[in-house]
Coordinates of C-alpha atoms and ligand atoms in Angstrom, one line a residue:
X1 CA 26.2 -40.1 -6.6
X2 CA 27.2 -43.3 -4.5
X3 CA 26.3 -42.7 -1.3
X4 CA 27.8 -43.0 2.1
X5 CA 26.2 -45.3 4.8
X6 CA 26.7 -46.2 8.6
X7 CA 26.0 -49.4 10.2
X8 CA 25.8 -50.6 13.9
X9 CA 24.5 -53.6 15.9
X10 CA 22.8 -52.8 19.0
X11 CA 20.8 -55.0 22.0
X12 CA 22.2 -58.1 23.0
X13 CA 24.3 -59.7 20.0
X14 CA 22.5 -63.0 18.1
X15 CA 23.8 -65.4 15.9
X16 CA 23.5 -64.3 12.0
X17 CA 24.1 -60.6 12.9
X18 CA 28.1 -60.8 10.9
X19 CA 25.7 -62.4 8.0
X20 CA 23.7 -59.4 7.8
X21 CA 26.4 -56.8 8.0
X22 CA 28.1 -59.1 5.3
X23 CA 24.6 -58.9 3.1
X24 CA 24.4 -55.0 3.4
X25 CA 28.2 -54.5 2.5
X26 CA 28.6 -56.9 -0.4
X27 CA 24.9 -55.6 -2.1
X28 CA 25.8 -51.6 -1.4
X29 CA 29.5 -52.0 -2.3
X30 CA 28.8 -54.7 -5.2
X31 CA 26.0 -53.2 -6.6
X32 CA 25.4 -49.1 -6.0
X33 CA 29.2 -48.0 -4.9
X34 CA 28.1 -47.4 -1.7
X35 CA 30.8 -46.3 0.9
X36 CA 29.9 -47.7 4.3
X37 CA 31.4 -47.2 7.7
X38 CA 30.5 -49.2 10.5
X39 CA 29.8 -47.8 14.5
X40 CA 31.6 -50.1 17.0
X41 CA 29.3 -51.0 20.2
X42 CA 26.3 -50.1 18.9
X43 CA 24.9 -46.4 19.6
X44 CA 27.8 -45.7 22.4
X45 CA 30.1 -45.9 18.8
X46 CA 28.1 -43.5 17.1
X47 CA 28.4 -40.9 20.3
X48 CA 32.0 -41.5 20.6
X49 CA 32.3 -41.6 16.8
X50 CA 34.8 -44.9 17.0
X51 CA 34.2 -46.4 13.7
X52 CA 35.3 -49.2 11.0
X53 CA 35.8 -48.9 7.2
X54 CA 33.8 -51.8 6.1
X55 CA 34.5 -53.2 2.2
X56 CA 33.7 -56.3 0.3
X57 CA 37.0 -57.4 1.5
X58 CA 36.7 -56.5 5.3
X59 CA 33.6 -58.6 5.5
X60 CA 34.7 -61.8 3.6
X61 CA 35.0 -64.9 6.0
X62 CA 32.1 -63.5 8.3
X63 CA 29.1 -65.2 7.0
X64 CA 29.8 -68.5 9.9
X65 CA 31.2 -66.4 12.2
X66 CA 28.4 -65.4 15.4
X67 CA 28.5 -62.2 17.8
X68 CA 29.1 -59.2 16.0
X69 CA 32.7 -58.1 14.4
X70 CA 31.2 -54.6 15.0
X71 CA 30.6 -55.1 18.9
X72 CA 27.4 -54.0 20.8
X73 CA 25.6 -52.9 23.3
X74 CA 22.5 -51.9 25.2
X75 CA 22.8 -48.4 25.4
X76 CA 19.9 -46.2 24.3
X77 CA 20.6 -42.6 22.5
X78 CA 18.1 -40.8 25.0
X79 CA 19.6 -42.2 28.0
X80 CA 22.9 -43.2 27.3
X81 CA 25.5 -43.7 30.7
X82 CA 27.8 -41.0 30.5
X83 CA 29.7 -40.2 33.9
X84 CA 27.4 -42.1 36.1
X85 CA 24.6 -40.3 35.0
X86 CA 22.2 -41.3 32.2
X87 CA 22.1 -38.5 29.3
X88 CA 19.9 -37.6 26.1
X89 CA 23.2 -37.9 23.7
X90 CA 20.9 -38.0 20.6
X91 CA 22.3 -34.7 19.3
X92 CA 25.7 -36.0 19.2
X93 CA 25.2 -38.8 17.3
X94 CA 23.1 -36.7 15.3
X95 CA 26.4 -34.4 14.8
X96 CA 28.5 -38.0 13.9
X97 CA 26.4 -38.7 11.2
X98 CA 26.4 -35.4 9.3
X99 CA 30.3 -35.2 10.4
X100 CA 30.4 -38.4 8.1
X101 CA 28.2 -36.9 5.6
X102 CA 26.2 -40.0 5.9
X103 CA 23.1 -40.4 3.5
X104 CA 21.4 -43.7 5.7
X105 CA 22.3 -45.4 9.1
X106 CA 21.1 -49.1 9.5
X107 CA 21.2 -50.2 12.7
X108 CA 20.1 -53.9 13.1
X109 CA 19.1 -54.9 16.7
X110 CA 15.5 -56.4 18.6
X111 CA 12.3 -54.2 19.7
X112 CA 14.9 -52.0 21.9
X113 CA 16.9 -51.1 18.7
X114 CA 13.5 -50.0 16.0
X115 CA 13.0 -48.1 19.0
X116 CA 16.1 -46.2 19.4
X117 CA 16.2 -46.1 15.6
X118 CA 12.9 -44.3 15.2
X119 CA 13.8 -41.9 17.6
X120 CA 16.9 -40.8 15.7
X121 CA 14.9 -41.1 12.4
X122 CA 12.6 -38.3 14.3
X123 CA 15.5 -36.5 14.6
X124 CA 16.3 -36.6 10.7
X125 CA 18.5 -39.2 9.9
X126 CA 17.7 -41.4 7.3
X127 CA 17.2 -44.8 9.4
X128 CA 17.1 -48.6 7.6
X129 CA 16.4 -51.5 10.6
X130 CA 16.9 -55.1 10.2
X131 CA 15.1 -57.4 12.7
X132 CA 17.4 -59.7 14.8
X133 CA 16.8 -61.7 18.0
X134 CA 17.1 -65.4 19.3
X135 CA 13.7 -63.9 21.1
X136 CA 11.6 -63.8 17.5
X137 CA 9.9 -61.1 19.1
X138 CA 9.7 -58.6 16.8
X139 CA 6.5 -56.7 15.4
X140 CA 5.8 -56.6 12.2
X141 CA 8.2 -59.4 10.7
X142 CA 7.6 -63.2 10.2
X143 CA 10.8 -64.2 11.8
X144 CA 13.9 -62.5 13.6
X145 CA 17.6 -64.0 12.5
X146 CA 19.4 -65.5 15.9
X147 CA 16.0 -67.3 16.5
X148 CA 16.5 -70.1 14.4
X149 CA 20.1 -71.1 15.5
X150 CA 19.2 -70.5 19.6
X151 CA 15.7 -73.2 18.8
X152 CA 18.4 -75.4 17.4
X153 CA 21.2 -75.3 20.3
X154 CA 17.8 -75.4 23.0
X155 CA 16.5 -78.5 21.1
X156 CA 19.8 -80.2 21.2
X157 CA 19.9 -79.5 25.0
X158 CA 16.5 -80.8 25.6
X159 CA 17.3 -83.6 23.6
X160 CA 20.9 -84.4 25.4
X161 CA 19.0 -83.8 28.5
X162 CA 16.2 -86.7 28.0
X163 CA 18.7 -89.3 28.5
X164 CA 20.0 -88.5 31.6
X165 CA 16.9 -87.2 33.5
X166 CA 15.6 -90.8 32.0
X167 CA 18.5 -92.7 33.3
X168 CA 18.0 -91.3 37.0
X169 CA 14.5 -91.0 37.1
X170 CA 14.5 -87.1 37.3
X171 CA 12.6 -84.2 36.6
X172 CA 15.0 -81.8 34.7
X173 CA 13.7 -78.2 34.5
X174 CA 15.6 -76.7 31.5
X175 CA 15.1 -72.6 31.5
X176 CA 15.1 -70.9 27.8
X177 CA 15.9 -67.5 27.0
X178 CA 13.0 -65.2 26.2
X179 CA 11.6 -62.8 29.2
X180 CA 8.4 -61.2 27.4
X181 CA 8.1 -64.1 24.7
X182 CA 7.7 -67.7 24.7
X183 CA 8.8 -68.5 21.0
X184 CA 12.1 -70.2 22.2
X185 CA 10.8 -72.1 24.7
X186 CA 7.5 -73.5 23.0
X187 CA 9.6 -74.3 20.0
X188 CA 12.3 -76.2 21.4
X189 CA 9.9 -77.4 24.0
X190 CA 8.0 -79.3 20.9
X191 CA 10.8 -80.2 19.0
X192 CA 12.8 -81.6 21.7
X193 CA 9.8 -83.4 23.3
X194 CA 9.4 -81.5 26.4
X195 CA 6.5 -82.7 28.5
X196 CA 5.7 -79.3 30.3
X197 CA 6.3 -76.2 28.7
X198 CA 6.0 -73.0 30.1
X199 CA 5.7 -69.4 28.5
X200 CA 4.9 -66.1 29.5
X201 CA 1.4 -65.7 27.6
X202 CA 0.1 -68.7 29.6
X203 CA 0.5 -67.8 33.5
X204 CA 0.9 -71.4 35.3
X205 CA -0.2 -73.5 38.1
X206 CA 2.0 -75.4 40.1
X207 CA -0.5 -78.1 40.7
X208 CA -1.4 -78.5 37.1
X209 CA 2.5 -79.2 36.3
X210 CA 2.9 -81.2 39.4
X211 CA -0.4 -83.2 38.4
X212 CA 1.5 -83.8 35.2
X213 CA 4.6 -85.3 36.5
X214 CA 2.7 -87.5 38.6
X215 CA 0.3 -88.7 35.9
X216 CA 3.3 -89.3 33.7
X217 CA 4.6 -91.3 37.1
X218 CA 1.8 -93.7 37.6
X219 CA 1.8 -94.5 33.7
X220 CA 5.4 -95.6 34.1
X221 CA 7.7 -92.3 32.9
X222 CA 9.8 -92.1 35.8
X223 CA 11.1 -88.5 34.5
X224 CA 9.9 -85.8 32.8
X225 CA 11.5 -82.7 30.6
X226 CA 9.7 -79.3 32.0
X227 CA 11.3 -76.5 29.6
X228 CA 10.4 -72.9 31.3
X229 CA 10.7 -69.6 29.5
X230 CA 12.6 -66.9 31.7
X231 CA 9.5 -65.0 31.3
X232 CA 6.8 -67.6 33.3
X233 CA 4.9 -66.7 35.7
X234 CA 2.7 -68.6 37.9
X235 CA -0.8 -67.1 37.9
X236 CA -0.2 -65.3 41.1
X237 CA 2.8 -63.6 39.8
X238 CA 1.1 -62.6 36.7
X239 CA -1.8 -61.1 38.4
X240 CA 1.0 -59.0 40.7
X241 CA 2.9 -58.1 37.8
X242 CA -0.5 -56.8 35.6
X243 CA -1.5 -54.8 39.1
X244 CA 1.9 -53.2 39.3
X245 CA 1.5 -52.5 35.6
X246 CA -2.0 -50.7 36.0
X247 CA -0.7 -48.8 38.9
X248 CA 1.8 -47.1 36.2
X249 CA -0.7 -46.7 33.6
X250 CA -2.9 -45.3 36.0
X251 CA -0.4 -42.9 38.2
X252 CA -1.1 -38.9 36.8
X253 CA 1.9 -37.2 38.8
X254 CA 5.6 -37.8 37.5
X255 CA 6.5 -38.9 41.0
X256 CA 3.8 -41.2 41.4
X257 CA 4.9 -42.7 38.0
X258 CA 8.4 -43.1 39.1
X259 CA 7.2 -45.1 42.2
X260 CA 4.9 -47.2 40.4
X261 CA 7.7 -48.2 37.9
X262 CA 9.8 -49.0 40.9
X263 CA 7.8 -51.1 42.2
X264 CA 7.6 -53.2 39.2
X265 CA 11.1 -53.5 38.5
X266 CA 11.6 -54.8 42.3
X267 CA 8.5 -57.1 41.7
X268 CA 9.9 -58.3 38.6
X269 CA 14.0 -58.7 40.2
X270 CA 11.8 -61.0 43.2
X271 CA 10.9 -63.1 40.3
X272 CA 14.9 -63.8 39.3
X273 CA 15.5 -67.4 40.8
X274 CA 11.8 -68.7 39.8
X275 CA 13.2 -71.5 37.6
X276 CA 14.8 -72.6 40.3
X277 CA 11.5 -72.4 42.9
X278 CA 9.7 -74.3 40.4
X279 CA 12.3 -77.0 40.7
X280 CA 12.2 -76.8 44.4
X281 CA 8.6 -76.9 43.9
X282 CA 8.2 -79.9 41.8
X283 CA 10.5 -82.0 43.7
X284 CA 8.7 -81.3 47.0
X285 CA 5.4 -82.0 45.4
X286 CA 5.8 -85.0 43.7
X287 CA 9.2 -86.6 45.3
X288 CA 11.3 -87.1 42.1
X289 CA 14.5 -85.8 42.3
X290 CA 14.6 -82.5 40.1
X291 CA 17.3 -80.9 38.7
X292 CA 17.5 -77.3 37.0
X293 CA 19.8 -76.7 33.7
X294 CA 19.6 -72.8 32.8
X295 CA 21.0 -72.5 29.1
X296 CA 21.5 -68.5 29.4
X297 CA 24.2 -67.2 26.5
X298 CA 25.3 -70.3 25.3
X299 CA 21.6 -69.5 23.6
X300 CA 23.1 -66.2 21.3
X301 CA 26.3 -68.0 20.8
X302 CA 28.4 -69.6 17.7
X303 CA 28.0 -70.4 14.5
X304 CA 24.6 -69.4 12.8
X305 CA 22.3 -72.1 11.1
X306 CA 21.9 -72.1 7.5
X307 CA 18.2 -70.7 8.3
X308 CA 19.5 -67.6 9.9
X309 CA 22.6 -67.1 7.3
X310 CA 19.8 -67.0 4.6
X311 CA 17.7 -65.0 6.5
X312 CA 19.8 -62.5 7.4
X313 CA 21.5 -62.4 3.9
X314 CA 18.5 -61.9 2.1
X315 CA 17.3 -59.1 4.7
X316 CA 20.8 -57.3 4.3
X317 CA 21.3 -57.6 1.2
X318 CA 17.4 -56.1 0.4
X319 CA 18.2 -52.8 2.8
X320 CA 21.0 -52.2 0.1
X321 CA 18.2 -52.1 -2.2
X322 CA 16.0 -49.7 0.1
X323 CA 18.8 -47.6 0.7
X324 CA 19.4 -47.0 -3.1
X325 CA 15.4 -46.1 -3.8
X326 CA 15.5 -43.7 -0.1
X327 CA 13.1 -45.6 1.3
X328 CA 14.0 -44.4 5.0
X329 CA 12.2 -45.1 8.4
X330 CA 11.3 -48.7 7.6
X331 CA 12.4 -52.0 8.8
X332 CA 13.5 -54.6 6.5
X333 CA 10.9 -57.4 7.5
X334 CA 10.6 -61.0 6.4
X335 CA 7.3 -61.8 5.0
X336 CA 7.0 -65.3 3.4
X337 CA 9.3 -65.3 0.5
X338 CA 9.4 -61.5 0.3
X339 CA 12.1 -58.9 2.4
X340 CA 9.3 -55.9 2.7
X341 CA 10.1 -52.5 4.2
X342 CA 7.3 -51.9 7.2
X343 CA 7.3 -47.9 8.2
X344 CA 9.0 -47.9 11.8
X345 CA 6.3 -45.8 13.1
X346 CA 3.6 -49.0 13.1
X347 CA 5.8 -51.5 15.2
X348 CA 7.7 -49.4 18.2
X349 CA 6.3 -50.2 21.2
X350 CA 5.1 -53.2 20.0
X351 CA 5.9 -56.8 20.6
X352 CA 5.3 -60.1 18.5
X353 CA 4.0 -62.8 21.3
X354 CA 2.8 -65.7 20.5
X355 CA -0.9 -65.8 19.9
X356 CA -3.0 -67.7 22.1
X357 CA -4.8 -69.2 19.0
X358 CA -1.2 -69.8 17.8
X359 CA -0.5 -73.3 15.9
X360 CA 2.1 -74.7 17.8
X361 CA 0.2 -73.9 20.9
X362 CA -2.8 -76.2 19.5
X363 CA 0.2 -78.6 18.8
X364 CA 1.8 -79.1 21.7
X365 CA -1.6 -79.7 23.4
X366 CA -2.5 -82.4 20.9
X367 CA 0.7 -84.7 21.8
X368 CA -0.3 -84.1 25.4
X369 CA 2.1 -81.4 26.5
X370 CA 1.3 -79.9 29.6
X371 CA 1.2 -75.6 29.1
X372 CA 0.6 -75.2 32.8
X373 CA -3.1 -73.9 32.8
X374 CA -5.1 -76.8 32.2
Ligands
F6P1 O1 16.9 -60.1 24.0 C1 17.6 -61.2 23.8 C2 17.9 -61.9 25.1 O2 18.8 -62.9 24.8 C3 16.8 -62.4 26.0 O3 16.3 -63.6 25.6 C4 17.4 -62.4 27.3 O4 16.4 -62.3 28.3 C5 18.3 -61.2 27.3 O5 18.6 -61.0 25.9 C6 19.6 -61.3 28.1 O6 20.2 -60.1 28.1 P1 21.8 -59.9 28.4 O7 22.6 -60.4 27.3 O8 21.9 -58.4 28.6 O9 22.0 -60.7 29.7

């Protein structure tokens, strides 16, 4: 019997995502009869049960296209906004899926998303996951779609902003998406030629980057490119964040807990403008004008590279596949040349940083790039 499957997108959207829906349709339609329905907004759509027939033919002409067609959001099952208050809603999207008589959801979102997933597949639905984010910082798969597109439209901005921080001798301080993960920003930092790059596994010092800009100075380079991660810290603000982070680990009492976690997020909120305190910084410490581009959203949007159309193609297009053999609770993960299905259970709650013994971290050091620490 052909069986019935729902889809959503959830997180923040990524370029590559239409390409994957497109994948699952065309190879469950195409090749087992599959009837799928997709969940607009990501889990809010499977609460309020607003949905959308997808066919071959709904899906044709969305391969180029970015965002979503099926719309998303951040909302989590187990605390979903309802009313002004923030609800376990699980069991009614539990009740939308067997109300569809669905046989498999695939829900295709970041870390947030295998999350939420598994959580639902621990409540007995049959759960597929496919692995998108411009971040790349998923567990458990070799890349992420969105990824490749946002190091391409962050390289081109490096690159379009050489010439003008060259022309009037500044410092330009370009900020890349990626809060817990430097991926983006030590990527496009090396392809675009940055001469400081700044990530969250390496906590910086001002006076190395400064040092930096002034060595560059006295050889001539009246300007450098410093690309920072939204996730840097300086090695002050590290050490505050990993103390407010032991102080959770280490609180026994729910209302200690609570406190502790407050106190992180208002650390972490303190830490909202730093791009633009480094900048301060750097001008004040080595008296070249400085100027701070922040890339934000224009990151996640448009038309997906040919990378991430693959990608995601060959991901969606394997989950058909899974979904046919009932192989349930996995993610679809790229490894090599393979699409493998990895048990959700062994990546939630992990992340995919990069390694400190990482190649492109022993790269940008060997063309001189500065990292901040040394
Ligand atoms: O998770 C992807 C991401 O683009 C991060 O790089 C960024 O920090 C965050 O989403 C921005 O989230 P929002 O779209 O909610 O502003």
């Amino acid at each position: 019997m052909a069986k019935y499957v729902g889809i959503l997108t959830a997180g923040g959207d990524s370029p590559g995502l239409n390409a994957a829906i497109r994948g699952v349709v065309k190879a469950s339609v195409g090749q087992y009869g599959m009837q799928i329905i997709g969940f607009r907004d990501g889990f809010r759509g499977l609460m309020q049960n607003r949905t959308i027939r997808l066919e071959s033919h709904t899906v044709s002409g969305i391969l180029t296209r970015g965002g979503t067609i099926l719309g998303t959001s951040r909302d989590k099952p187990h605390q979903m906004p309802v009313g002004g208050e923030k609800m376990d809603m699980t069991d009614v999207m539990v009740d939308t899926y067997e109300q569809h008589n669905l046989d498999a959801l695939v829900c295709l979102g970041g870390g947030g998303t295998q999350k939420n997933a598994y959580h639902l597949a621990q409540k007995g639905l049959n759960v597929v996951t496919l692995p998108k984010t411009i971040d790349n910082d998923v567990y458990g798969t070799d890349m992420t779609f969105g990824f490749d597109t946002a190091l391409g439209i962050a390289t081109d901005a490096i690159d379009r902003l050489h010439s003008t921080a060259h022309s009037h001798h500044r410092i330009i301080v370009v900020e890349i998406m990626g809060h817990n993960a430097g991926w983006l920003a030590l990527g496009a930092g090396i392809a675009g030629g940055a001469d400081v790059i700044l990530i969250p596994e390496i906590p910086y010092s001002m006076d190395v980057v400064a040092e930096k800009i002034r060595r560059r100075q006295r050889r001539g380079s009246n300007f450098s490119i410093v690309a920072v991660s939204e996730g840097a810290h300086s090695s002050e603000d590290a050490k505050a964040l990993a103390k407010a982070r032991a102080k959770i680990d280490k609180a026994e009492k729910k209302p200690d807990r609570k406190k502790a976690k407050a106190e992180l997020k208002e650390l972490s909120a303190s830490f909202k403008n730093h791009t633009l305190i480094v900048t301060e910084q750097l001008e004040a410490m080595t008296g070249l004008e400085a100027r701070v581009t922040i890339l934000g959203h224009l990151q996640r949007g448009g038309t997906p590279s040919a990378a991430d159309r693959l990608l995601a193609t060959r991901l969606g297009t394997r989950c058909a596949h899974f979904i046919q053999d009932e192989k349930y609770g996995v993610m679809v993960a790229d490894r090599g040349e393979r699409a493998v299905a990895v048990p959700l259970a062994d990546i939630v709650g992990k992340r995919k940083t990069v390694p400190l013994d990482h190649s492109w971290i022993a790269t940008a050091r060997d063309i001189g790039v500065c990292l901040g620490d040394e």
